[in-house]
């Protein structure tokens, strides 16, 4: 049998409505009062924030009063320590751990022409033969770099330095590499005969080198496995990106993968010398406070007059058999080179930059064909005729 509840009486219903109406009116009044006060507070806070942001952009850092407030708030929350150093609103610390015979003299020469124009500090180390450092040497070098007046660009032939390992602010890292065989040949003949500057001034490169080593045929060096033409001496580019760990100097997968990861994690740009003009254009886009107008300078007659003198002299092309042996010995170097080139092309696509003509063909593509000895000799002749500072 169904049962029905008696409806609320009129007296109970009217009382319930009065209570609900009273609560609603009280809530509306409270919300109205709070909203007016909060609206004024929010608008004031927004105005202060906007003015502070403008001031930050124009002065290169936050106002001292805001830093002091942040400092005392940090102390109140339990944090202690000095105020953070004043930071510039653009990347103001750049490290270029330049790889030997990969266009580094070209870029340093351009940077010297840009220093006065853009007002940054350029530190180009004269230390060329100490790329591996002890932990204490790393710590001292990183401290010296970090205390340089900003903005600065520091450059040296040194394997990758991990600033975060020493609890130091990470700078922007940049670099350039080239086809590994091209780099090896440039270094091989530069050690023996130098460049056009030394040629004109009759300067003997590597005075202590004996004649039998200086005039050692490149094919003999490769095919008879002289130390200079074998591993680990050929394992050269990867350690510049792998770092200071002893295993970074051992040809193998660990060093290769570590170098790749460091490129992804720490480097703003790693370019390839075969596309140097695109590298310069990307540096202009990514670091304009340092590299603005660098491409125009590179193409100027003033630079060409100086750049012509940095080309390696007396270069020769090895036989195809020797090139093939080199290519096999440089397996990991070419894997890294191809990885960097792919990343570089990806960056170009993201920026919207179309690839320009390539001034020289990497040996990795040449060695995929068998009938190219004549083409190699032709290419060598062209290289000797045209001005180049890519060595």
Coordinates of C-alpha atoms in Angstrom, one line a residue:
X1 CA 0.0 0.0 0.0
X2 CA 1.4 3.4 -1.0
X3 CA 1.8 6.0 1.7
X4 CA 2.1 9.8 1.2
X5 CA 3.9 12.3 3.4
X6 CA 2.0 15.3 4.5
X7 CA 3.1 18.5 2.8
X8 CA 4.8 21.3 4.8
X9 CA 2.4 23.5 6.5
X10 CA 2.1 27.1 5.4
X11 CA 3.7 28.3 8.7
X12 CA 6.7 26.1 8.2
X13 CA 7.1 27.0 4.5
X14 CA 6.9 30.8 5.1
X15 CA 9.6 30.5 7.9
X16 CA 11.9 28.5 5.6
X17 CA 11.6 31.2 2.9
X18 CA 12.3 34.0 5.3
X19 CA 15.5 32.3 6.5
X20 CA 16.7 31.5 3.0
X21 CA 16.0 35.1 1.8
X22 CA 17.9 36.5 4.8
X23 CA 20.9 34.3 4.1
X24 CA 20.9 35.3 0.4
X25 CA 20.8 39.0 1.1
X26 CA 23.7 38.7 3.6
X27 CA 25.8 36.8 1.1
X28 CA 25.2 39.3 -1.6
X29 CA 26.2 42.2 0.6
X30 CA 29.4 40.5 1.6
X31 CA 30.3 39.6 -1.9
X32 CA 29.6 43.1 -3.1
X33 CA 31.9 44.6 -0.4
X34 CA 34.7 42.2 -0.9
X35 CA 34.5 42.5 -4.7
X36 CA 35.0 46.3 -4.6
X37 CA 37.9 46.1 -2.3
X38 CA 39.5 43.2 -4.2
X39 CA 39.0 44.9 -7.6
X40 CA 40.9 47.9 -6.4
X41 CA 43.6 45.7 -5.0
X42 CA 43.9 43.6 -8.2
X43 CA 44.1 46.7 -10.4
X44 CA 46.8 48.3 -8.2
X45 CA 48.8 45.1 -8.2
X46 CA 48.5 44.8 -11.9
X47 CA 49.7 48.4 -12.4
X48 CA 52.7 47.8 -10.1
X49 CA 53.6 44.6 -12.0
X50 CA 53.4 46.3 -15.4
X51 CA 55.5 49.2 -14.3
X52 CA 58.0 46.8 -12.7
X53 CA 58.2 44.8 -15.9
X54 CA 58.9 47.9 -18.0
X55 CA 61.5 49.0 -15.5
X56 CA 63.1 45.5 -15.6
X57 CA 63.4 45.6 -19.4
X58 CA 64.9 49.0 -19.6
X59 CA 67.4 48.8 -16.7
X60 CA 68.6 45.2 -17.3
X61 CA 67.3 43.9 -14.0
X62 CA 64.6 44.2 -11.4
X63 CA 64.5 47.3 -9.1
X64 CA 66.5 47.0 -6.0
X65 CA 63.4 47.4 -3.8
X66 CA 61.9 44.3 -5.4
X67 CA 65.1 42.3 -4.9
X68 CA 65.2 43.4 -1.3
X69 CA 61.6 42.3 -0.9
X70 CA 62.3 39.0 -2.4
X71 CA 65.3 38.6 -0.2
X72 CA 63.4 39.2 3.0
X73 CA 60.5 37.0 1.9
X74 CA 63.1 34.3 1.2
X75 CA 64.5 34.8 4.7
X76 CA 61.0 34.7 6.2
X77 CA 60.4 31.4 4.4
X78 CA 63.6 29.9 5.8
X79 CA 66.0 30.7 2.9
X80 CA 69.3 32.5 3.5
X81 CA 71.9 33.8 1.1
X82 CA 73.1 36.9 -0.8
X83 CA 71.0 38.6 -3.4
X84 CA 71.2 37.2 -6.9
X85 CA 73.5 39.0 -9.3
X86 CA 71.9 41.5 -11.7
X87 CA 71.0 39.7 -14.9
X88 CA 70.7 41.2 -18.4
X89 CA 67.4 40.7 -20.3
X90 CA 69.1 38.8 -23.1
X91 CA 71.6 35.9 -23.2
X92 CA 74.7 37.7 -21.8
X93 CA 77.1 34.8 -21.2
X94 CA 78.2 32.8 -24.3
X95 CA 80.8 30.1 -24.4
X96 CA 82.3 28.9 -27.8
X97 CA 84.5 25.9 -27.1
X98 CA 85.8 25.9 -30.6
X99 CA 86.8 22.7 -32.4
X100 CA 90.2 22.8 -34.1
X101 CA 90.2 23.3 -37.9
X102 CA 86.4 23.9 -38.0
X103 CA 86.4 27.6 -39.0
X104 CA 87.2 28.9 -35.5
X105 CA 89.7 31.5 -36.8
X106 CA 87.0 32.8 -39.2
X107 CA 84.5 33.2 -36.4
X108 CA 87.0 34.8 -34.0
X109 CA 88.1 37.2 -36.6
X110 CA 84.5 38.2 -37.2
X111 CA 83.9 38.6 -33.5
X112 CA 86.8 40.9 -33.1
X113 CA 85.2 43.1 -35.8
X114 CA 81.9 43.0 -33.9
X115 CA 83.2 43.8 -30.4
X116 CA 83.2 47.6 -30.7
X117 CA 80.0 47.7 -32.7
X118 CA 78.0 45.8 -30.1
X119 CA 79.8 46.6 -26.9
X120 CA 80.5 43.1 -25.5
X121 CA 83.6 41.6 -23.9
X122 CA 85.4 39.0 -26.1
X123 CA 87.9 36.7 -24.4
X124 CA 89.8 34.5 -26.8
X125 CA 92.1 32.2 -25.0
X126 CA 95.6 31.6 -26.3
X127 CA 95.7 28.1 -24.9
X128 CA 95.4 25.7 -27.8
X129 CA 96.8 22.4 -26.7
X130 CA 95.1 21.8 -23.4
X131 CA 91.5 20.6 -24.0
X132 CA 91.4 18.1 -21.1
X133 CA 91.3 19.6 -17.6
X134 CA 91.4 18.2 -14.1
X135 CA 88.5 18.9 -11.8
X136 CA 90.3 21.7 -10.1
X137 CA 91.2 23.3 -13.4
X138 CA 87.6 23.0 -14.5
X139 CA 86.4 24.7 -11.4
X140 CA 88.9 27.5 -11.7
X141 CA 88.2 28.1 -15.4
X142 CA 84.4 28.1 -14.8
X143 CA 84.8 30.6 -11.9
X144 CA 87.0 32.9 -14.1
X145 CA 84.5 32.7 -17.0
X146 CA 81.5 33.4 -14.7
X147 CA 83.0 36.5 -13.1
X148 CA 83.7 38.2 -16.5
X149 CA 81.7 41.5 -16.9
X150 CA 78.6 40.8 -18.9
X151 CA 77.8 40.6 -21.7
X152 CA 80.7 38.5 -22.7
X153 CA 81.7 35.7 -25.2
X154 CA 84.4 33.3 -24.1
X155 CA 86.2 31.1 -26.6
X156 CA 88.9 28.5 -26.3
X157 CA 89.9 25.1 -27.7
X158 CA 88.5 23.0 -24.7
X159 CA 86.3 20.0 -24.3
X160 CA 82.7 20.7 -23.1
X161 CA 82.5 22.2 -19.6
X162 CA 79.4 21.4 -17.5
X163 CA 78.8 24.5 -15.5
X164 CA 75.8 23.0 -13.6
X165 CA 78.1 20.4 -12.1
X166 CA 79.8 23.2 -10.2
X167 CA 76.6 24.9 -9.3
X168 CA 77.2 27.8 -11.6
X169 CA 74.7 29.5 -13.9
X170 CA 74.7 27.8 -17.3
X171 CA 75.9 30.0 -20.2
X172 CA 74.7 29.8 -23.8
X173 CA 76.9 27.3 -25.7
X174 CA 77.6 27.5 -29.4
X175 CA 80.0 25.6 -31.8
X176 CA 80.8 24.7 -35.4
X177 CA 82.0 21.3 -36.8
X178 CA 82.8 20.1 -40.3
X179 CA 83.1 16.9 -42.3
X180 CA 85.5 14.8 -40.2
X181 CA 87.8 13.8 -43.1
X182 CA 88.0 17.4 -44.3
X183 CA 88.9 18.5 -40.8
X184 CA 91.5 15.8 -40.5
X185 CA 93.2 16.7 -43.8
X186 CA 93.1 20.4 -43.0
X187 CA 94.8 19.7 -39.6
X188 CA 97.3 17.3 -41.2
X189 CA 98.7 19.8 -43.7
X190 CA 98.3 22.8 -41.4
X191 CA 100.6 21.2 -38.8
X192 CA 103.3 20.8 -41.5
X193 CA 102.9 23.8 -43.7
X194 CA 100.7 26.4 -41.9
X195 CA 98.5 28.9 -43.8
X196 CA 99.0 31.7 -46.3
X197 CA 100.1 34.1 -43.6
X198 CA 103.0 31.9 -42.7
X199 CA 103.7 31.2 -46.3
X200 CA 104.1 34.9 -47.2
X201 CA 106.2 35.6 -44.1
X202 CA 108.3 32.4 -44.6
X203 CA 107.4 31.2 -41.2
X204 CA 108.1 27.5 -40.6
X205 CA 105.2 25.7 -39.0
X206 CA 106.1 23.3 -36.1
X207 CA 109.8 24.0 -36.2
X208 CA 110.7 20.9 -34.2
X209 CA 109.2 18.6 -36.7
X210 CA 111.7 16.4 -38.6
X211 CA 111.6 16.4 -42.4
X212 CA 110.6 12.8 -42.7
X213 CA 107.5 13.5 -40.7
X214 CA 106.8 16.8 -42.3
X215 CA 106.9 15.4 -45.8
X216 CA 105.2 12.1 -45.0
X217 CA 102.9 11.1 -47.8
X218 CA 99.3 11.2 -46.6
X219 CA 98.4 7.9 -48.3
X220 CA 101.3 6.2 -46.5
X221 CA 100.3 7.6 -43.2
X222 CA 96.7 6.3 -43.6
X223 CA 97.3 2.9 -45.2
X224 CA 100.3 2.0 -43.0
X225 CA 98.3 3.1 -39.9
X226 CA 100.7 5.7 -38.5
X227 CA 99.5 7.0 -35.1
X228 CA 98.5 10.4 -36.5
X229 CA 96.2 8.7 -39.0
X230 CA 94.7 6.1 -36.7
X231 CA 92.5 6.0 -33.6
X232 CA 92.4 7.4 -31.0
X233 CA 93.9 10.4 -32.7
X234 CA 91.1 10.4 -35.3
X235 CA 88.5 10.5 -32.5
X236 CA 88.6 14.3 -32.3
X237 CA 85.3 16.1 -32.6
X238 CA 83.1 14.0 -30.3
X239 CA 85.2 14.8 -27.1
X240 CA 84.5 18.5 -27.6
X241 CA 80.9 17.8 -26.9
X242 CA 81.1 14.7 -24.7
X243 CA 83.0 16.6 -22.0
X244 CA 85.9 16.0 -19.5
X245 CA 85.1 12.4 -18.5
X246 CA 88.0 10.1 -19.3
X247 CA 85.6 7.8 -21.2
X248 CA 84.8 10.7 -23.6
X249 CA 88.2 10.2 -25.2
X250 CA 87.6 6.5 -26.0
X251 CA 86.0 5.9 -29.4
X252 CA 82.7 4.2 -28.6
X253 CA 79.0 4.4 -28.3
X254 CA 79.0 5.9 -24.8
X255 CA 81.0 8.9 -25.8
X256 CA 78.9 9.3 -29.0
X257 CA 75.5 9.2 -27.1
X258 CA 76.8 11.5 -24.3
X259 CA 77.9 14.1 -26.9
X260 CA 74.6 13.9 -28.7
X261 CA 72.7 14.5 -25.4
X262 CA 74.9 17.4 -24.5
X263 CA 74.2 19.0 -27.9
X264 CA 70.4 18.7 -27.2
X265 CA 70.6 19.8 -23.5
X266 CA 73.3 22.5 -23.5
X267 CA 73.9 24.0 -27.0
X268 CA 71.9 26.8 -28.5
X269 CA 73.4 26.1 -31.9
X270 CA 76.0 23.7 -33.4
X271 CA 76.5 24.6 -37.0
X272 CA 78.3 22.9 -39.9
X273 CA 81.1 24.7 -41.7
X274 CA 79.9 23.5 -45.1
X275 CA 76.9 25.9 -44.6
X276 CA 78.8 28.7 -42.9
X277 CA 76.6 31.5 -44.3
X278 CA 73.5 29.8 -42.9
X279 CA 75.4 29.4 -39.6
X280 CA 76.1 33.1 -39.4
X281 CA 72.6 34.0 -40.3
X282 CA 71.2 31.8 -37.5
X283 CA 73.6 33.3 -35.1
X284 CA 72.3 36.7 -36.1
X285 CA 68.8 35.6 -35.4
X286 CA 69.5 33.8 -32.1
X287 CA 72.1 36.0 -30.6
X288 CA 71.6 39.5 -32.1
X289 CA 73.4 41.3 -29.3
X290 CA 76.6 39.6 -30.4
X291 CA 76.2 38.7 -34.0
X292 CA 74.0 41.3 -35.6
X293 CA 75.2 42.2 -39.1
X294 CA 77.9 39.4 -39.0
X295 CA 76.9 38.1 -42.4
X296 CA 77.3 41.5 -44.1
X297 CA 80.8 41.8 -42.5
X298 CA 81.7 38.3 -43.7
X299 CA 80.8 39.2 -47.3
X300 CA 82.6 42.6 -47.1
X301 CA 85.8 43.3 -49.0
X302 CA 87.5 44.3 -45.7
X303 CA 86.9 40.8 -44.3
X304 CA 87.7 39.0 -47.5
X305 CA 91.1 40.6 -47.5
X306 CA 91.9 39.2 -44.1
X307 CA 90.1 35.9 -44.4
X308 CA 92.0 34.9 -47.5
X309 CA 95.1 34.5 -45.4
X310 CA 93.8 31.8 -43.1
X311 CA 93.6 29.0 -45.7
X312 CA 95.8 25.9 -45.2
X313 CA 98.5 25.6 -47.8
X314 CA 99.9 22.6 -49.7
X315 CA 96.8 20.4 -49.1
X316 CA 96.5 17.2 -51.1
X317 CA 93.7 14.7 -51.5
X318 CA 94.4 11.1 -50.5
X319 CA 93.7 8.2 -52.9
X320 CA 90.2 6.8 -52.8
X321 CA 91.4 3.7 -51.0
X322 CA 92.9 5.8 -48.2
X323 CA 89.8 7.8 -48.0
X324 CA 87.7 4.7 -47.6
X325 CA 90.0 3.5 -44.8
X326 CA 89.7 6.9 -43.0
X327 CA 85.9 6.8 -43.4
X328 CA 85.7 3.4 -41.7
X329 CA 88.0 4.5 -38.9
X330 CA 85.8 7.6 -38.3
X331 CA 82.6 5.7 -38.0
X332 CA 81.5 7.4 -34.7
X333 CA 82.7 10.8 -35.9
X334 CA 80.5 10.5 -39.0
X335 CA 77.5 9.4 -36.9
X336 CA 77.9 12.5 -34.7
X337 CA 78.5 14.7 -37.7
X338 CA 75.3 13.5 -39.4
X339 CA 73.4 13.9 -36.2
X340 CA 74.5 17.5 -35.8
X341 CA 73.8 18.3 -39.4
X342 CA 70.2 16.9 -39.0
X343 CA 69.7 19.1 -35.9
X344 CA 71.1 22.1 -37.7
X345 CA 68.7 21.6 -40.6
X346 CA 65.9 21.2 -38.2
X347 CA 66.8 24.6 -36.6
X348 CA 66.9 26.2 -40.0
X349 CA 63.4 24.9 -40.8
X350 CA 62.1 26.2 -37.4
X351 CA 63.5 29.6 -38.1
X352 CA 62.2 29.5 -41.7
X353 CA 65.6 29.6 -43.3
X354 CA 66.0 27.9 -46.7
X355 CA 69.2 26.1 -47.4
X356 CA 71.7 27.9 -49.6
X357 CA 74.3 26.4 -52.0
X358 CA 76.9 24.2 -50.4
X359 CA 80.5 25.4 -51.1
X360 CA 82.0 21.9 -50.7
X361 CA 80.9 18.3 -50.7
X362 CA 81.4 16.2 -47.5
X363 CA 83.6 13.2 -48.1
X364 CA 80.8 11.0 -46.5
X365 CA 78.7 11.6 -49.7
X366 CA 81.6 11.3 -52.0
X367 CA 82.7 7.9 -50.7
X368 CA 79.3 6.4 -51.5
X369 CA 80.4 6.3 -55.2
X370 CA 83.3 4.4 -56.7
X371 CA 84.4 6.3 -59.7
X372 CA 85.3 9.6 -58.1
X373 CA 89.1 9.9 -58.0
X374 CA 88.9 12.4 -60.9
X375 CA 86.1 14.3 -59.2
X376 CA 88.2 14.5 -56.0
X377 CA 91.2 15.9 -57.9
X378 CA 88.9 18.4 -59.6
X379 CA 87.4 19.5 -56.4
X380 CA 90.9 19.9 -54.8
X381 CA 91.9 22.1 -57.7
X382 CA 88.8 24.3 -57.3
X383 CA 89.5 24.6 -53.6
X384 CA 93.0 25.8 -54.2
X385 CA 91.8 28.5 -56.7
X386 CA 89.0 30.0 -54.7
X387 CA 89.6 32.0 -51.6
X388 CA 88.6 30.1 -48.5
X389 CA 88.9 30.6 -44.8
X390 CA 87.1 27.4 -43.9
X391 CA 90.4 25.7 -43.0

